[in-house]
CSV table of C-alpha atoms in Angstrom, one decimal:
chain,number,residue,atom,x,y,z
A,278,MET,CA,28.2,42.8,31.9
A,279,ARG,CA,28.7,39.3,33.3
A,280,LYS,CA,24.8,38.9,33.7
A,281,TYR,CA,24.4,39.9,30.1
A,282,ILE,CA,27.2,37.3,29.1
A,283,VAL,CA,25.3,34.5,31.1
A,284,PHE,CA,22.0,35.7,29.5
A,285,ILE,CA,23.4,35.6,26.0
A,286,VAL,CA,25.0,32.2,26.5
A,287,SER,CA,21.6,30.9,27.8
A,288,ILE,CA,19.7,32.1,24.8
A,289,LEU,CA,22.4,30.5,22.5
A,290,ALA,CA,22.1,27.3,24.3
A,291,VAL,CA,18.3,27.2,24.0
A,292,ALA,CA,18.6,28.0,20.3
A,293,VAL,CA,21.1,25.1,19.8
A,294,LEU,CA,19.1,22.6,22.0
A,295,ALA,CA,15.6,23.6,20.7
A,296,PRO,CA,15.7,21.8,17.5
A,297,ALA,CA,16.9,18.6,19.1
A,298,ILE,CA,14.3,18.9,21.8
A,299,ASN,CA,11.6,19.5,19.2
A,300,SER,CA,12.8,16.6,17.1
A,301,ALA,CA,12.7,14.4,20.2
A,302,SER,CA,9.2,15.6,21.0
A,303,ALA,CA,8.1,15.0,17.4
A,304,GLN,CA,9.3,11.5,17.5
A,305,THR,CA,7.7,10.8,20.8
A,306,ALA,CA,4.5,12.2,19.6
A,307,ALA,CA,4.7,10.1,16.4
A,308,VAL,CA,5.3,6.9,18.4
A,309,ASP,CA,2.4,7.7,20.8
A,310,SER,CA,0.1,8.4,17.9
A,311,GLU,CA,1.2,5.1,16.1
A,312,LYS,CA,0.4,3.3,19.4
A,313,GLU,CA,-3.1,4.9,19.6
A,314,ILE,CA,-3.7,4.1,16.0
A,315,GLU,CA,-2.8,0.6,16.4
A,316,ARG,CA,-5.0,0.3,19.6
A,317,TYR,CA,-7.9,1.7,17.5
A,318,ARG,CA,-7.3,-1.0,14.8
A,319,GLU,CA,-7.4,-3.6,17.2
A,320,MET,CA,-10.7,-2.3,18.7
A,321,ILE,CA,-12.5,-2.6,15.4
A,322,ASN,CA,-10.6,-5.4,13.7
A,323,ASP,CA,-13.3,-7.9,14.3
A,324,PRO,CA,-16.0,-9.3,11.8
A,325,LEU,CA,-18.7,-7.6,13.8
A,326,ALA,CA,-16.9,-4.2,13.8
A,327,ASN,CA,-14.7,-4.1,10.7
A,328,PRO,CA,-16.6,-2.7,7.6
A,329,GLY,CA,-14.2,-4.7,5.4
A,330,TYR,CA,-16.3,-7.7,6.1
A,331,LEU,CA,-19.2,-6.2,4.2
A,332,ASN,CA,-17.0,-6.4,1.2
A,333,VAL,CA,-16.4,-10.1,2.1
A,334,ASP,CA,-20.1,-10.7,2.2
A,335,ARG,CA,-20.8,-9.0,-1.1
A,336,GLY,CA,-17.8,-10.8,-2.8
A,337,GLU,CA,-19.1,-14.2,-1.8
A,338,ILE,CA,-22.5,-13.3,-3.4
A,339,LEU,CA,-20.6,-12.1,-6.6
A,340,TRP,CA,-18.5,-15.4,-6.6
A,341,LYS,CA,-21.6,-17.6,-6.6
A,342,THR,CA,-23.9,-15.5,-9.0
A,343,ALA,CA,-24.2,-16.6,-12.7
A,344,ARG,CA,-23.2,-13.8,-15.1
A,345,GLY,CA,-22.3,-13.1,-18.5
A,346,ALA,CA,-23.5,-14.6,-21.8
A,347,ASN,CA,-22.7,-18.1,-20.5
A,348,LYS,CA,-24.8,-17.7,-17.4
A,349,ILE,CA,-22.3,-19.4,-15.0
A,350,SER,CA,-20.7,-18.3,-11.8
A,351,LEU,CA,-17.1,-17.9,-10.9
A,352,GLU,CA,-17.1,-21.1,-9.1
A,353,THR,CA,-15.9,-22.5,-12.4
A,354,CYS,CA,-12.8,-20.2,-12.0
A,355,ASP,CA,-9.6,-21.9,-11.2
A,356,LEU,CA,-7.3,-19.5,-9.1
A,357,GLY,CA,-4.6,-22.2,-9.0
A,358,GLU,CA,-6.0,-24.8,-6.5
A,359,GLY,CA,-8.6,-26.1,-8.9
A,360,PRO,CA,-12.0,-24.8,-10.1
A,361,GLY,CA,-14.0,-23.1,-7.2
A,362,LYS,CA,-11.4,-23.9,-4.6
A,363,LEU,CA,-10.4,-20.8,-2.6
A,364,GLU,CA,-8.6,-21.9,0.4
A,365,ALA,CA,-4.8,-21.1,0.1
A,366,ALA,CA,-5.2,-19.6,-3.3
A,367,PHE,CA,-4.6,-16.1,-2.4
A,368,ALA,CA,-1.5,-17.2,-0.5
A,369,LYS,CA,0.2,-18.4,-3.6
A,370,LEU,CA,-0.5,-15.6,-5.9
A,371,PRO,CA,0.7,-14.2,-8.2
A,372,ARG,CA,1.5,-17.4,-10.2
A,373,HIS,CA,1.7,-18.8,-13.7
A,374,PHE,CA,-1.5,-20.1,-15.2
A,375,LYS,CA,-1.0,-22.6,-17.9
A,376,ASP,CA,-4.4,-21.9,-19.7
A,377,ALA,CA,-3.4,-18.4,-20.0
A,378,ASP,CA,0.2,-18.9,-20.2
A,379,ARG,CA,0.6,-15.8,-18.1
A,380,VAL,CA,1.7,-15.0,-14.5
A,381,MET,CA,-1.3,-13.3,-13.0
A,382,ASP,CA,-2.2,-11.7,-9.7
A,383,LEU,CA,-5.7,-12.3,-8.3
A,384,GLU,CA,-7.4,-9.3,-10.0
A,385,GLN,CA,-6.0,-10.2,-13.3
A,386,ARG,CA,-7.1,-13.9,-13.0
A,387,LEU,CA,-10.6,-12.8,-11.9
A,388,LEU,CA,-11.0,-10.6,-15.1
A,389,TRP,CA,-9.6,-13.5,-17.3
A,390,CYS,CA,-12.3,-15.9,-15.7
A,391,MET,CA,-15.0,-13.2,-16.2
A,392,GLU,CA,-14.1,-12.8,-19.8
A,393,LYS,CA,-13.2,-16.2,-20.9
A,394,LEU,CA,-15.4,-18.4,-18.8
A,395,GLN,CA,-18.5,-16.3,-18.1
A,396,ALA,CA,-18.2,-14.4,-21.4
A,397,LEU,CA,-18.9,-11.1,-19.3
A,398,ASP,CA,-18.3,-7.6,-20.8
A,399,THR,CA,-15.9,-6.4,-18.1
A,400,ALA,CA,-16.0,-2.7,-19.2
A,401,ASP,CA,-18.4,-1.8,-16.2
A,402,VAL,CA,-16.4,-3.9,-13.8
A,403,LYS,CA,-13.2,-2.0,-14.8
A,404,SER,CA,-15.1,1.3,-14.6
A,405,ARG,CA,-15.6,0.4,-11.0
A,406,LYS,CA,-12.3,-1.0,-10.2
A,407,PHE,CA,-12.0,1.2,-7.2
A,408,GLY,CA,-15.1,1.8,-5.0
A,409,SER,CA,-16.3,5.2,-3.8
A,410,PRO,CA,-19.2,6.4,-1.6
A,411,GLY,CA,-22.3,5.0,-3.1
A,412,LYS,CA,-20.4,3.0,-5.8
A,413,TYR,CA,-19.4,-0.7,-4.9
A,414,SER,CA,-16.5,-2.4,-6.7
A,415,ASP,CA,-16.9,-5.8,-7.8
A,416,MET,CA,-13.2,-6.3,-7.8
A,417,GLU,CA,-12.6,-5.0,-4.3
A,418,ASP,CA,-15.5,-7.2,-3.0
A,419,LEU,CA,-14.3,-10.4,-4.7
A,420,VAL,CA,-10.6,-9.9,-3.5
A,421,ALA,CA,-11.9,-9.3,-0.1
A,422,PHE,CA,-13.8,-12.5,-0.1
A,423,ILE,CA,-11.2,-14.6,-1.8
A,424,ALA,CA,-8.3,-13.3,0.3
A,425,ASN,CA,-10.1,-13.8,3.5
A,426,LYS,CA,-10.3,-17.6,2.7
A,427,SER,CA,-6.4,-17.6,3.2
A,428,ASN,CA,-6.7,-16.0,6.6
A,429,GLY,CA,-4.2,-17.8,9.0
A,430,LEU,CA,-2.1,-19.2,6.2
A,431,LYS,CA,1.3,-18.2,5.3
A,432,PHE,CA,2.6,-16.8,1.9
A,433,ALA,CA,4.0,-19.6,-0.1
A,434,VAL,CA,4.6,-18.0,-3.6
A,435,ALA,CA,6.4,-20.4,-5.9
A,436,VAL,CA,8.9,-19.1,-8.4
A,437,ALA,CA,9.7,-22.1,-10.5
A,438,HIS,CA,8.2,-21.5,-14.1
A,439,PRO,CA,10.5,-19.4,-16.4
A,440,LYS,CA,7.8,-16.7,-16.6
A,441,GLU,CA,7.6,-16.5,-12.9
A,442,LYS,CA,11.3,-15.9,-12.8
A,443,GLU,CA,11.1,-13.4,-15.4
A,444,MET,CA,8.3,-11.6,-13.7
A,445,LEU,CA,10.1,-11.6,-10.3
A,446,ALA,CA,13.0,-9.9,-12.0
A,447,VAL,CA,10.9,-7.3,-13.4
A,448,GLY,CA,9.3,-6.6,-10.1
A,449,GLU,CA,12.6,-6.3,-8.5
A,450,ALA,CA,13.8,-3.8,-11.2
A,451,MET,CA,10.7,-1.8,-10.9
A,452,PHE,CA,11.0,-1.5,-7.1
A,453,TYR,CA,14.4,0.2,-7.5
A,454,ALA,CA,13.8,2.2,-10.8
A,455,ARG,CA,13.7,5.9,-10.5
A,456,HIS,CA,11.3,7.7,-12.7
A,457,SER,CA,9.1,10.8,-13.3
A,458,ILE,CA,9.5,14.4,-12.2
A,459,MET,CA,10.2,13.5,-8.6
A,460,ASP,CA,12.9,11.0,-9.5
A,461,PHE,CA,11.4,8.6,-6.9
A,462,SER,CA,11.4,4.9,-6.9
A,463,CYS,CA,9.4,2.4,-4.4
A,464,ALA,CA,12.8,2.2,-2.7
A,465,THR,CA,13.0,5.9,-2.0
A,466,CYS,CA,10.3,5.4,0.7
A,467,HIS,CA,10.4,1.8,1.4
A,468,ALA,CA,14.1,0.6,1.6
A,469,VAL,CA,15.2,2.4,4.8
A,470,ASP,CA,14.2,1.6,8.4
A,471,GLY,CA,12.6,4.1,10.6
A,472,THR,CA,11.2,6.6,7.8
A,473,ARG,CA,7.9,8.3,7.9
A,474,ILE,CA,5.9,10.9,6.2
A,475,ARG,CA,4.5,13.2,8.9
A,476,LEU,CA,2.9,10.7,11.4
A,477,GLN,CA,2.8,7.9,9.1
A,478,ALA,CA,5.5,5.2,9.4
A,479,LEU,CA,6.9,3.9,6.1
A,480,PRO,CA,7.7,0.1,6.2
A,481,ASN,CA,11.0,-1.2,4.8
A,482,LEU,CA,9.8,-3.6,2.2
A,483,SER,CA,13.2,-4.2,0.6
A,484,GLU,CA,14.4,-7.2,2.5
A,485,PRO,CA,12.6,-10.4,3.7
A,486,GLY,CA,11.4,-10.2,7.4
A,487,LYS,CA,8.7,-9.3,9.8
A,488,THR,CA,7.9,-5.8,8.4
A,489,VAL,CA,7.3,-7.0,4.8
A,490,GLN,CA,5.4,-10.0,6.1
A,491,GLN,CA,3.0,-8.0,8.2
A,492,THR,CA,2.6,-5.2,5.4
A,493,MET,CA,1.8,-7.7,2.6
A,494,GLY,CA,-0.3,-9.9,4.9
A,495,SER,CA,-2.5,-7.0,5.7
A,496,TRP,CA,-3.9,-6.2,2.3
A,497,PRO,CA,-6.6,-6.0,1.2
A,498,ALA,CA,-7.5,-3.4,3.9
A,499,TYR,CA,-10.5,-1.2,5.0
A,500,ARG,CA,-9.1,2.5,4.7
A,501,VAL,CA,-10.8,4.4,7.4
A,502,SER,CA,-9.7,7.8,5.8
A,503,GLN,CA,-11.5,6.7,2.6
A,504,SER,CA,-14.3,4.6,4.0
A,505,GLN,CA,-13.4,1.9,1.4
A,506,SER,CA,-11.8,-1.4,1.2
A,507,ARG,CA,-8.7,-1.3,-1.0
A,508,THR,CA,-6.7,-4.0,-2.7
A,509,MET,CA,-3.0,-4.1,-3.4
A,510,GLN,CA,-3.7,-2.9,-7.0
A,511,HIS,CA,-5.1,0.3,-5.4
A,512,ARG,CA,-2.2,0.7,-2.9
A,513,LEU,CA,0.4,0.6,-5.9
A,514,PHE,CA,-1.8,2.9,-8.0
A,515,ASP,CA,-1.8,5.4,-5.2
A,516,CYS,CA,1.9,5.1,-4.6
A,517,TYR,CA,2.5,6.0,-8.3
A,518,ARG,CA,0.2,9.0,-8.0
A,519,GLN,CA,2.0,10.2,-5.1
A,520,MET,CA,5.3,9.8,-6.9
A,521,ARG,CA,3.8,12.2,-9.5
A,522,SER,CA,4.1,9.3,-12.0
A,523,PRO,CA,1.5,8.4,-14.8
A,524,PRO,CA,-1.0,6.0,-13.3
A,525,PRO,CA,-0.2,2.4,-14.2
A,526,ASP,CA,-2.9,0.5,-16.0
A,527,TYR,CA,-5.2,-1.4,-13.9
A,528,ALA,CA,-4.5,-5.2,-13.6
A,529,SER,CA,-1.2,-4.5,-15.6
A,530,ASP,CA,1.8,-7.0,-15.6
A,531,GLY,CA,3.9,-4.3,-14.2
A,532,LEU,CA,1.8,-4.3,-10.9
A,533,THR,CA,1.7,-8.1,-10.9
A,534,ALA,CA,5.5,-8.1,-11.1
A,535,LEU,CA,5.9,-5.7,-8.3
A,536,THR,CA,3.3,-7.7,-6.1
A,537,LEU,CA,5.2,-11.0,-6.9
A,538,TYR,CA,8.4,-9.4,-5.9
A,539,MET,CA,7.1,-8.2,-2.5
A,540,ASN,CA,5.1,-11.4,-1.9
A,541,THR,CA,8.2,-13.4,-2.3
A,542,LEU,CA,9.9,-11.2,0.3
A,543,ALA,CA,6.9,-11.8,2.6
A,544,GLU,CA,7.5,-15.5,2.2
A,545,GLY,CA,6.2,-17.2,5.5
A,546,GLY,CA,4.2,-14.2,6.5
A,547,VAL,CA,0.7,-14.9,8.0
A,548,ILE,CA,-2.3,-13.5,6.1
A,549,ASN,CA,-5.0,-11.6,8.2
A,550,VAL,CA,-7.5,-9.8,5.9
A,551,PRO,CA,-9.3,-7.5,5.6
A,552,SER,CA,-7.4,-5.5,8.0
A,553,ILE,CA,-7.8,-1.9,9.2
A,554,LYS,CA,-5.7,0.9,8.0
A,555,ARG,CA,-5.8,4.8,8.4
């Protein structure tokens, strides 16, 4: 009888301890997987190995190509540092532009320059806002090229103009606003340390510091799982899709507000793009 009691107690102990053991094993596996993924990124995050640099090269050609009814290139476009000047421009976006009297991110500003300066019909550009196999995106190429010109620089987004302050407040409100059938917000996944979806770590983007700096400083990025380079516009678009929310309009003020809010939290973070992501 005593043997049976010992046996039953042993079984119960295993039953009680198994979840904890499995949980610890899962966490160890997740950490090991994350390390291997990071090692893989480091191996190919080089201009000679990173496919995102193909976007950079195509973007440079687009920047210098005369297009539209006015037959001029985007080198006449002012991204905040003066017409045609790219160094440090990405690091200071989104920002208020006096000529448009709007706060714009990079993609909004590029579309504005295409339409106002080049007199280009942007319908085709917008239809290819996100690339796919065999279909290049002008916007993803241009963003990769321009953002790359700020490599090694730190985010220095100014919030001085009244419209910049207003946009920042909107961005913060959007980050915490719950919506749609899942009742999710950005903060649901990105306001707590140590969370993950399966093996994917979820960065805490709700407060200033290293995590948000590294996250924002690594977009645009080449997504290995999609074989495409992606911009922050696409990242936010995909977040809303995963929250089962209606897709936000491309180059909308809402996405610019969110980007401004997170780039402000990333102040001082070093830019290194295009990066490599899963």
